[in-house]
Amino acid sequence: MSLDKETVKKVARLARIRLTDAEVEKLGPQLSNIINFVEQLAEVDTDNVEPLANVADINLELREDVVNDGNCVDKVLANAPEKTQGYFVVPKVVE
Amino acid sequence: MPQMIKGDTGDWEIVIGMEIHAQVIARSKLFSGAATEFGAAPNSQVSLVDAAMPGMLPVLNKKCVEQAVRTGLGLNSKINTRSVFARKNYFYPDLPQGYQISQFEDPIVGKGKIEIDLPDGSVKEIGITRLHLEQDAGKSIHDQSPTKSFVDLNRSGCALMEIVSEPDIRGPEEAVAYLSKIRMILRYLGTCDGNMDEGSMRADVNISVRKPGDEYGTRAEIKNVNSLKAVQQAIDFEARRQVEIIEEGGKVNQETRLWDPNKMETRSMRSKEEAHDYRYFPDPDLLPLEFSSQWVEEIKQTLPELPDEKKHRFMDEYGLSLYDASVLIAERSRADFFETVAKDGGDAKLSANWVINELLGILNKNEKALSDSPISAEQLGGLIKLIVDNTISGKIAKDVFAEMFASGKDAEKIVEEKGLKQVTDTGAIEAVIDEVLAENPDNVEAYRGGKDKLFGFFVGQVMKKSQGKANPALVNEILKKKL
């Protein structure tokens, strides 16, 4: 399977990655290669096989409903490029 | 009764399905131990999991799972003892992970149904498609700066239940009834506070129109419909818009639209369209959620009597009308209040009248909630008991009630202090009647001559002389004899 340019651009846009036309030319074949590699899995016959969620025989652990985290606004905001009065500040995103 | 839209080419049927997002009542978040309380300082209730710091792992909150199961049972739905969390991928500043953990192909709750009560007194069944658990997003604030948005992640990661209905709803009236009933059920169950002002319950409305009997038309999804009134208005507007487009020869776009309550219109949210490519896949951080049907059974044992059961019981057990029963069950606390009044008062129908017409009326006028009522359920029951055992008349009771509302005193005490006890002593009533007859010989003559209407005049005079305390039934009886 070979990805066309439009698909490469769409995937990039969904991932919020800006690509130049030259990059689309270069990355398209690389992405196609990756997909072709993974598609080898399709050769395995999986009819009547239940999807496997994990190889270890364990159940999902649940936690009790107690408040034991949070209250660390300084840590949460530590990497924010811009902040004020405890808020993250981002470019305006309203419609 | 489905509400139709009259177009130039005939009647159009409105077809509606709803998605309700309900915030789960739990102390901590769906996948972290941060608090969920409303109104805290910005970003103070955020753990590093909620902020999506690298390497943080989600751990599922057992209480949230229980609440979802409870709600599923309350919606008469199938509980799936195995469900799967999936990632829904999209970018927005208040979604730090870049995906929302939700459920897609295997939700925790499957098909079910509820009854809705319509204004004309009829009942209709609405199908529930599914209920799934998911994370809420944070909150963006746009009005603090002309060029920037502020982001608060306190709500990020709080548990939501998304409840999806079948497209069984026909028109704004049914949509409002559906939303009200879901809200009522959630509040009875204690799984969501149903507070639409604070955003703990939000609705998206899918609307299409068709000629009756035709296939479904193309639908638009309306977001930001956050009150019962907005549901009504948004459906009215959107259905008319679609009918106009079709009748003018155009086609309705399948799209997401935003309800603007100020301009009273819906408008296209073009930016949302591309984002609809959510690329769901099972969340590799979480194993499938599995629990026993034994646990579901245990939860079932703790369910309260639900609104519809209570409504039917009030009608059967107390002989109330559908309308009275519907008013009383609207809030669990109101229904409990009524039952206490009825038990203490000894007359259920009379108690229903007093609770609905007198107490709720005066509370409403004073902008008070039932929980702030100066008259307790026991006190109102006490007043009704005095009516039932003929200690006071219904008319005097209204004065006593007003006094109780003002002072918070017991009815019995007020009746005693003011000497309002009804006179049921026939001798005493007879004496008053004799006086009245002696004072009005002309009218007595006229009545006996055939002027029947004067009977009311005599009753009035007797009641006046006794300051309203004479038992009206006895007055009527004795007067008739004497005349």
XYZ file of C-alpha atoms in Angstrom:
578
model
C 0.000 0.000 0.000
C 1.289 3.407 -0.974
C -0.034 6.582 0.636
C -0.952 9.423 -1.679
C 0.075 12.992 -0.888
C -3.381 14.051 0.236
C -3.511 11.274 2.831
C -0.059 12.200 4.112
C -1.173 15.825 4.440
C -4.376 14.803 6.207
C -2.550 12.618 8.722
C -0.117 15.451 9.369
C -2.953 17.925 9.865
C -4.755 15.605 12.311
C -1.501 15.335 14.267
C -1.000 19.115 14.057
C 2.344 18.718 12.282
C 3.105 21.286 9.578
C 4.856 19.766 6.546
C 6.379 21.510 3.535
C 5.733 19.979 0.108
C 9.311 18.716 0.060
C 8.733 16.976 3.391
C 5.517 15.400 2.110
C 7.498 14.013 -0.841
C 10.124 12.603 1.473
C 7.873 11.293 4.272
C 5.185 9.736 2.064
C 7.274 6.763 0.952
C 8.651 6.316 4.479
C 5.149 6.146 5.947
C 4.100 3.725 3.209
C 7.047 1.501 4.099
C 6.060 1.430 7.742
C 2.487 0.541 6.882
C 3.577 -2.180 4.489
C 5.813 -3.648 7.164
C 2.989 -3.761 9.703
C 0.570 -5.127 7.126
C 2.469 -8.400 7.080
C 0.401 -9.154 10.180
C -2.690 -9.328 7.973
C -1.282 -12.566 6.520
C -1.990 -14.370 9.799
C -5.374 -16.088 9.892
C -7.207 -14.608 12.910
C -10.678 -15.962 12.184
C -12.256 -17.287 15.396
C -9.512 -15.761 17.543
C -10.618 -13.402 20.315
C -8.618 -10.150 20.485
C -6.025 -10.428 23.250
C -5.855 -7.486 25.656
C -2.742 -8.599 27.522
C -0.452 -11.585 27.769
C -0.265 -11.679 31.566
C -3.368 -13.102 33.195
C -4.268 -10.043 35.293
C -7.391 -7.969 35.793
C -7.769 -4.224 35.630
C -6.975 -2.817 39.070
C -9.482 -0.333 40.462
C -8.805 2.378 43.028
C -11.014 3.439 45.931
C -12.714 6.821 45.612
C -10.428 8.892 47.844
C -8.857 12.294 47.244
C -5.105 11.823 47.583
C -3.695 13.843 44.708
C -3.849 17.303 43.136
C -3.271 20.543 45.012
C 0.016 21.032 43.158
C -0.733 23.969 40.895
C 2.943 25.036 40.785
C 4.032 21.665 39.415
C 1.137 21.555 36.965
C 1.998 24.990 35.590
C 5.786 24.556 35.775
C 6.213 23.971 32.031
C 3.545 26.399 30.832
C 4.978 28.901 28.326
C 2.553 31.474 29.706
C 0.408 31.562 32.851
C -1.519 33.991 35.016
C -3.459 33.713 38.292
C -3.199 29.938 38.222
C -4.405 29.586 34.618
C -2.594 28.323 31.528
C -2.624 31.100 28.931
C -2.891 30.058 25.270
C -3.597 31.844 21.973
C -7.281 32.664 21.604
C -9.182 29.582 20.453
C -12.807 30.721 20.499
C -14.872 30.263 17.319
C -48.619 13.841 20.680
C -45.791 14.538 18.236
C -45.517 18.198 17.343
C -45.447 18.755 13.582
C -44.082 21.684 11.655
C -46.378 23.194 9.081
C -44.475 23.853 5.860
C -45.584 25.066 2.436
C -45.632 21.473 1.220
C -47.448 19.982 4.228
C -46.624 18.718 7.715
C -43.101 17.757 8.731
C -42.168 15.420 11.539
C -39.199 16.304 13.777
C -36.959 13.348 14.649
C -34.665 13.793 17.642
C -32.025 11.740 19.389
C -30.201 13.103 22.427
C -26.756 12.664 23.931
C -26.663 13.702 27.561
C -23.384 14.206 29.381
C -23.829 13.769 33.117
C -21.020 14.389 35.595
C -20.705 11.412 37.947
C -20.995 12.099 41.683
C -17.670 10.877 43.124
C -15.088 12.463 45.396
C -12.181 11.923 43.031
C -11.684 11.803 39.269
C -12.232 8.895 36.877
C -8.537 7.996 36.609
C -6.807 10.056 39.330
C -7.045 10.955 43.013
C -7.630 14.695 42.446
C -10.797 16.242 43.902
C -13.882 16.966 41.806
C -15.590 19.723 43.805
C -17.057 22.592 41.775
C -15.670 26.133 42.080
C -12.142 25.534 43.408
C -9.195 27.824 42.571
C -7.944 27.284 38.988
C -5.774 24.201 38.458
C -5.794 23.390 42.195
C -7.608 20.072 41.642
C -5.274 18.725 39.004
C -2.920 15.777 39.427
C -0.042 15.110 37.072
C -2.248 12.405 35.510
C -4.948 14.974 34.676
C -2.310 17.338 33.297
C -1.098 14.464 31.071
C 2.516 14.655 32.163
C 4.647 12.036 30.365
C 4.693 8.622 32.015
C 1.579 9.135 34.128
C -0.815 6.182 34.135
C -4.604 6.166 34.637
C -6.068 4.035 37.457
C -9.827 3.542 37.272
C -12.049 4.769 40.141
C -14.265 1.938 41.432
C -16.970 4.332 42.609
C -17.391 5.762 39.094
C -17.887 2.258 37.712
C -20.487 1.575 40.402
C -22.304 4.832 39.603
C -22.425 3.945 35.896
C -23.856 0.499 36.726
C -26.403 2.082 39.082
C -27.477 4.493 36.376
C -27.698 1.699 33.814
C -29.984 -0.242 36.155
C -32.092 2.896 36.723
C -32.475 3.243 32.944
C -33.679 -0.388 32.712
C -30.644 -1.155 30.590
C -28.407 -4.105 29.918
C -25.221 -4.021 32.012
C -22.116 -5.217 30.170
C -19.849 -7.005 32.641
C -16.999 -6.548 30.170
C -16.312 -3.174 28.562
C -13.331 -1.497 26.924
C -11.830 1.982 27.261
C -10.749 3.610 24.009
C -8.910 6.769 23.048
C -10.800 9.429 21.123
C -8.148 11.593 19.498
C -8.503 15.330 18.941
C -6.629 18.506 19.776
C -7.937 21.292 21.947
C -6.142 23.390 24.585
C -8.359 22.101 27.410
C -7.573 18.450 26.529
C -3.968 18.028 27.658
C -3.652 14.346 26.662
C -4.534 15.054 23.043
C -7.176 12.327 23.447
C -10.145 11.679 25.672
C -10.374 8.282 27.359
C -13.868 7.112 26.476
C -15.636 3.908 25.476
C -16.464 3.142 21.868
C -17.372 -0.338 20.664
C -17.885 -1.924 24.069
C -19.672 0.459 26.475
C -20.409 -0.425 30.110
C -24.191 -0.129 29.562
C -26.192 -1.260 26.528
C -29.809 -0.960 25.433
C -32.649 0.082 27.738
C -35.735 2.280 27.928
C -37.513 4.864 30.070
C -41.002 6.356 30.280
C -41.554 10.061 29.692
C -44.611 11.996 30.915
C -46.121 14.404 28.402
C -48.088 17.573 29.191
C -51.344 16.064 27.858
C -51.119 13.374 30.554
C -49.944 10.602 28.229
C -46.869 8.437 28.668
C -44.355 7.467 25.957
C -41.451 5.028 25.923
C -38.029 6.269 24.733
C -35.244 3.808 23.932
C -31.791 4.171 25.451
C -29.043 3.140 23.032
C -26.131 3.029 25.467
C -24.330 4.666 28.361
C -20.575 4.899 28.505
C -17.963 6.312 30.872
C -15.495 8.963 29.726
C -13.274 11.786 30.924
C -14.452 15.376 30.986
C -12.230 18.053 29.427
C -10.905 21.169 31.163
C -12.443 24.580 30.825
C -11.371 27.400 28.489
C -12.204 30.977 29.394
C -12.319 33.353 26.465
C -13.540 36.651 27.893
C -10.572 37.658 30.048
C -8.312 38.889 27.251
C -8.833 39.999 23.630
C -6.032 37.813 22.269
C -5.684 34.919 24.744
C -7.711 32.077 26.210
C -7.237 30.931 29.817
C -7.301 27.220 30.620
C -8.346 25.629 33.929
C -7.914 21.856 34.132
C -9.913 21.312 37.348
C -12.667 19.593 35.370
C -10.168 17.651 33.270
C -10.493 13.950 34.050
C -13.728 14.183 36.041
C -15.977 11.228 35.220
C -18.819 11.706 32.778
C -21.580 9.354 31.741
C -22.719 9.863 28.177
C -26.288 8.673 27.802
C -27.396 8.207 24.196
C -31.071 7.884 23.245
C -32.639 6.214 20.239
C -34.124 8.657 17.674
C -37.531 8.116 19.319
C -38.177 11.727 20.341
C -40.653 13.707 18.196
C -40.569 17.426 18.874
C -39.496 19.895 21.563
C -42.120 18.875 24.133
C -40.959 15.267 24.172
C -37.313 16.358 24.232
C -37.924 18.483 27.331
C -39.859 15.637 28.975
C -37.025 13.222 28.182
C -34.304 15.474 29.567
C -36.385 16.151 32.704
C -36.973 12.458 33.278
C -33.302 11.536 32.847
C -32.370 14.322 35.256
C -34.940 13.084 37.767
C -33.710 9.479 37.554
C -30.057 10.534 38.018
C -30.977 12.628 41.058
C -33.003 9.817 42.604
C -30.082 7.452 42.066
C -27.570 9.947 43.455
C -25.287 9.440 40.456
C -25.378 13.041 39.111
C -26.644 16.253 40.726
C -28.320 17.264 37.446
C -27.278 20.882 37.886
C -27.427 22.326 34.371
C -26.320 25.815 35.496
C -23.000 24.495 36.747
C -22.642 22.304 33.669
C -22.872 18.994 35.522
C -25.507 17.971 32.978
C -25.232 19.006 29.315
C -27.123 17.961 26.216
C -26.340 17.590 22.514
C -29.408 17.304 20.318
C -29.481 15.468 16.973
C -32.282 16.800 14.794
C -33.652 15.877 11.394
C -37.013 16.400 9.704
C -39.061 14.186 7.376
C -42.508 13.793 5.929
C -44.381 11.305 8.166
C -43.652 7.757 7.004
C -40.518 8.716 5.013
C -36.958 7.570 5.764
C -34.952 9.596 8.304
C -33.623 12.881 6.905
C -30.049 14.154 7.225
C -29.396 15.257 10.780
C -27.545 18.140 12.356
C -25.996 17.855 15.816
C -26.661 20.892 18.008
C -24.195 21.554 20.827
C -24.344 23.902 23.815
C -27.986 23.221 24.611
C -27.699 23.669 28.331
C -31.134 24.266 29.816
C -34.643 22.920 29.321
C -35.618 26.210 27.723
C -32.648 26.066 25.345
C -33.655 22.537 24.270
C -37.097 23.802 23.331
C -35.829 26.906 21.530
C -32.950 25.210 19.711
C -35.228 22.456 18.362
C -37.859 24.982 17.275
C -35.256 27.006 15.414
C -33.300 24.150 13.873
C -36.330 22.164 12.667
C -37.755 25.245 10.959
C -34.383 26.018 9.382
C -34.178 22.501 7.923
C -37.760 22.584 6.598
C -37.074 25.911 4.885
C -33.887 24.587 3.259
C -35.628 21.469 1.923
C -38.741 23.303 0.738
C -36.543 25.768 -1.146
C -34.981 22.829 -2.963
C -31.770 22.690 -0.925
C -30.131 19.913 1.107
C -29.444 19.773 4.845
C -25.747 19.296 5.626
C -24.744 16.671 8.152
C -22.788 18.928 10.480
C -22.224 20.131 14.020
C -23.989 23.371 14.915
C -23.769 25.589 17.957
C -26.850 26.980 19.753
C -26.457 30.692 20.482
C -28.924 31.559 23.245
C -28.432 35.307 22.763
C -29.118 35.406 19.035
C -31.622 32.523 19.387
C -30.149 30.646 16.432
C -27.940 27.687 15.567
C -24.841 28.186 13.457
C -22.323 25.923 11.800
C -19.125 24.994 13.677
C -16.952 24.342 10.622
C -13.818 23.690 12.639
C -15.444 20.672 14.305
C -15.934 18.852 11.017
C -12.388 17.706 10.434
C -12.023 16.822 14.084
C -14.703 14.170 13.585
C -11.931 11.866 12.420
C -11.369 10.685 15.985
C -9.308 7.570 15.176
C -10.610 5.580 18.153
C -8.482 2.695 19.375
C -8.392 0.644 22.600
C -6.401 2.507 25.284
C -3.189 0.518 25.757
C -2.850 1.897 29.324
C -6.037 0.160 30.464
C -7.101 -3.466 30.441
C -10.735 -4.268 29.633
C -13.039 -3.539 32.585
C -14.562 -6.737 33.925
C -16.792 -7.349 36.937
C -19.151 -10.048 38.152
C -22.914 -10.137 37.683
C -22.977 -10.856 41.425
C -21.659 -7.308 42.020
C -24.315 -5.889 39.670
C -26.931 -7.764 41.717
C -25.553 -6.237 44.940
C -25.802 -2.741 43.462
C -29.350 -3.495 42.320
C -30.319 -4.239 45.928
C -29.353 -0.687 46.938
C -31.442 1.127 44.314
C -34.112 3.455 45.700
C -37.687 3.428 44.466
C -37.416 5.179 41.091
C -39.634 8.029 39.861
C -41.920 5.945 37.658
C -42.432 3.241 40.307
C -43.175 5.944 42.865
C -45.600 7.672 40.498
C -47.551 4.458 39.938
C -47.541 3.647 43.664
C -48.853 7.133 44.576
C -51.700 6.658 42.122
C -52.544 3.119 43.291
C -51.913 3.432 47.020
C -53.181 6.981 47.639
C -55.610 7.364 44.735
C -53.831 10.476 43.446
C -54.313 11.787 39.915
C -51.477 11.366 37.385
C -50.907 15.116 37.544
C -50.645 15.274 41.358
C -48.435 12.173 41.435
C -46.142 13.632 38.751
C -45.758 16.912 40.637
C -44.974 15.131 43.901
C -42.368 12.731 42.502
C -40.438 15.455 40.655
C -37.983 15.530 43.579
C -37.297 12.632 45.903
C -37.339 15.000 48.904
C -40.718 16.365 47.819
C -42.184 12.866 47.563
C -40.815 12.001 51.023
C -42.257 15.240 52.421
C -45.680 14.397 51.005
C -45.626 10.888 52.432
C -44.865 12.205 55.920
C -47.696 14.747 55.651
C -50.097 12.055 54.449
C -49.106 9.689 57.256
C -49.504 12.315 60.004
C -52.532 14.003 58.436
C -54.476 10.833 57.767
C -55.887 11.885 54.386
C -53.595 11.426 51.380
C -55.609 13.319 48.769
C -56.127 16.284 51.096
C -52.417 16.173 51.943
C -51.480 16.188 48.247
C -53.696 19.255 47.728
C -52.149 21.108 50.627
C -48.571 20.265 49.649
C -49.038 21.148 45.962
C -51.443 24.089 46.072
C -50.719 25.735 49.398
C -47.178 24.889 50.489
C -45.390 24.739 47.111
C -47.405 27.804 46.085
C -46.336 29.965 49.006
C -42.735 28.677 48.885
C -42.570 29.563 45.218
C -43.957 33.028 45.909
C -41.295 33.550 48.586
C -38.569 32.030 46.374
C -37.835 29.365 48.952
C -36.898 25.719 48.469
C -38.856 22.951 50.177
C -35.787 22.288 52.340
C -36.099 25.857 53.720
C -39.818 25.558 54.443
C -40.739 27.124 57.803
C -43.477 24.476 58.051
C -42.129 20.947 58.476
C -43.854 17.897 57.013
C -44.897 16.830 60.518
C -46.375 20.278 61.190
C -48.359 20.295 57.963
C -49.560 16.786 58.793
C -50.665 18.171 62.174
C -52.721 20.883 60.489
C -54.404 18.398 58.158
C -55.238 16.147 61.081
C -57.148 19.072 62.648
C -59.182 19.410 59.427
C -59.782 15.686 59.170
C -61.068 15.369 62.770
C -63.253 18.466 62.377
C -61.364 20.546 64.924
C -61.147 23.369 62.373
C -62.763 24.060 59.018
C -60.822 24.181 55.753
C -61.322 27.931 55.663
C -59.899 28.529 59.138
C -57.087 26.110 58.225
C -55.890 28.543 55.556
C -55.518 31.294 58.159
C -53.727 28.909 60.512
C -51.461 27.861 57.636
C -50.487 31.488 56.921
C -49.712 31.976 60.619
C -47.646 28.769 60.671
C -45.672 29.925 57.644
C -44.925 33.251 59.329
C -44.142 31.978 62.830
C -43.149 28.312 62.420
C -45.533 27.407 65.250
C -47.539 24.175 65.401
C -51.120 24.299 64.111
C -52.568 22.992 67.359
C -50.885 25.754 69.346
C -52.166 28.483 67.032
C -55.702 27.096 67.118
C -55.604 26.994 70.892
C -54.060 30.460 71.362
C -56.483 32.133 68.996
C -59.502 30.082 70.047
C -60.160 28.920 66.501
C -61.626 25.570 67.400
C -64.614 24.745 65.291
C -67.909 24.763 67.146
C -69.446 21.332 66.754
C -71.654 21.686 69.813
C -75.131 21.585 68.244
C -76.603 23.504 71.171
C -74.242 26.407 70.646
C -74.847 26.463 66.912
C -78.577 26.322 67.436
C -78.357 29.343 69.726
C -76.531 31.363 67.078
C -79.038 30.315 64.415
C -81.932 31.330 66.618
C -80.361 34.735 67.065
C -79.909 35.183 63.315
C -83.462 34.139 62.572
C -84.814 36.499 65.242
C -82.837 39.400 63.788
C -84.076 38.825 60.228
C -87.816 38.108 60.369
C -88.441 39.573 56.885
C -85.956 37.274 55.232
C -87.317 34.283 57.117
C -90.748 35.161 55.771
C -89.423 35.546 52.233
C -87.490 32.247 52.368
C -90.517 30.375 53.546
C -92.435 32.086 50.743
C -90.135 30.361 48.216
C -86.996 32.506 47.944
C -84.601 29.527 48.235
C -81.604 31.607 47.403
C -81.765 33.263 50.819
C -80.423 30.054 52.402
C -76.903 31.196 51.568
C -77.572 34.499 53.295
C -78.494 32.735 56.565
C -75.425 30.488 56.394
C -73.268 33.566 55.874
C -74.792 35.374 58.842
C -74.328 32.368 61.132
C -70.695 31.911 60.072
C -70.055 35.618 60.593
C -71.547 35.611 64.045
C -69.496 32.546 65.014
C -66.343 34.140 63.558
C -66.078 31.318 61.067
C -65.800 28.713 63.758
C -69.145 26.980 63.372
C -68.940 23.634 61.598
C -70.436 24.395 58.147
C -72.015 20.970 57.731
C -73.835 21.255 61.060
C -74.923 24.814 60.305
C -76.490 23.665 57.049
C -78.227 20.768 58.682
C -79.703 22.672 61.629
C -80.655 25.695 59.524
C -82.616 23.489 57.165
C -84.539 21.999 60.068
C -85.321 25.358 61.640
C -86.453 27.004 58.470
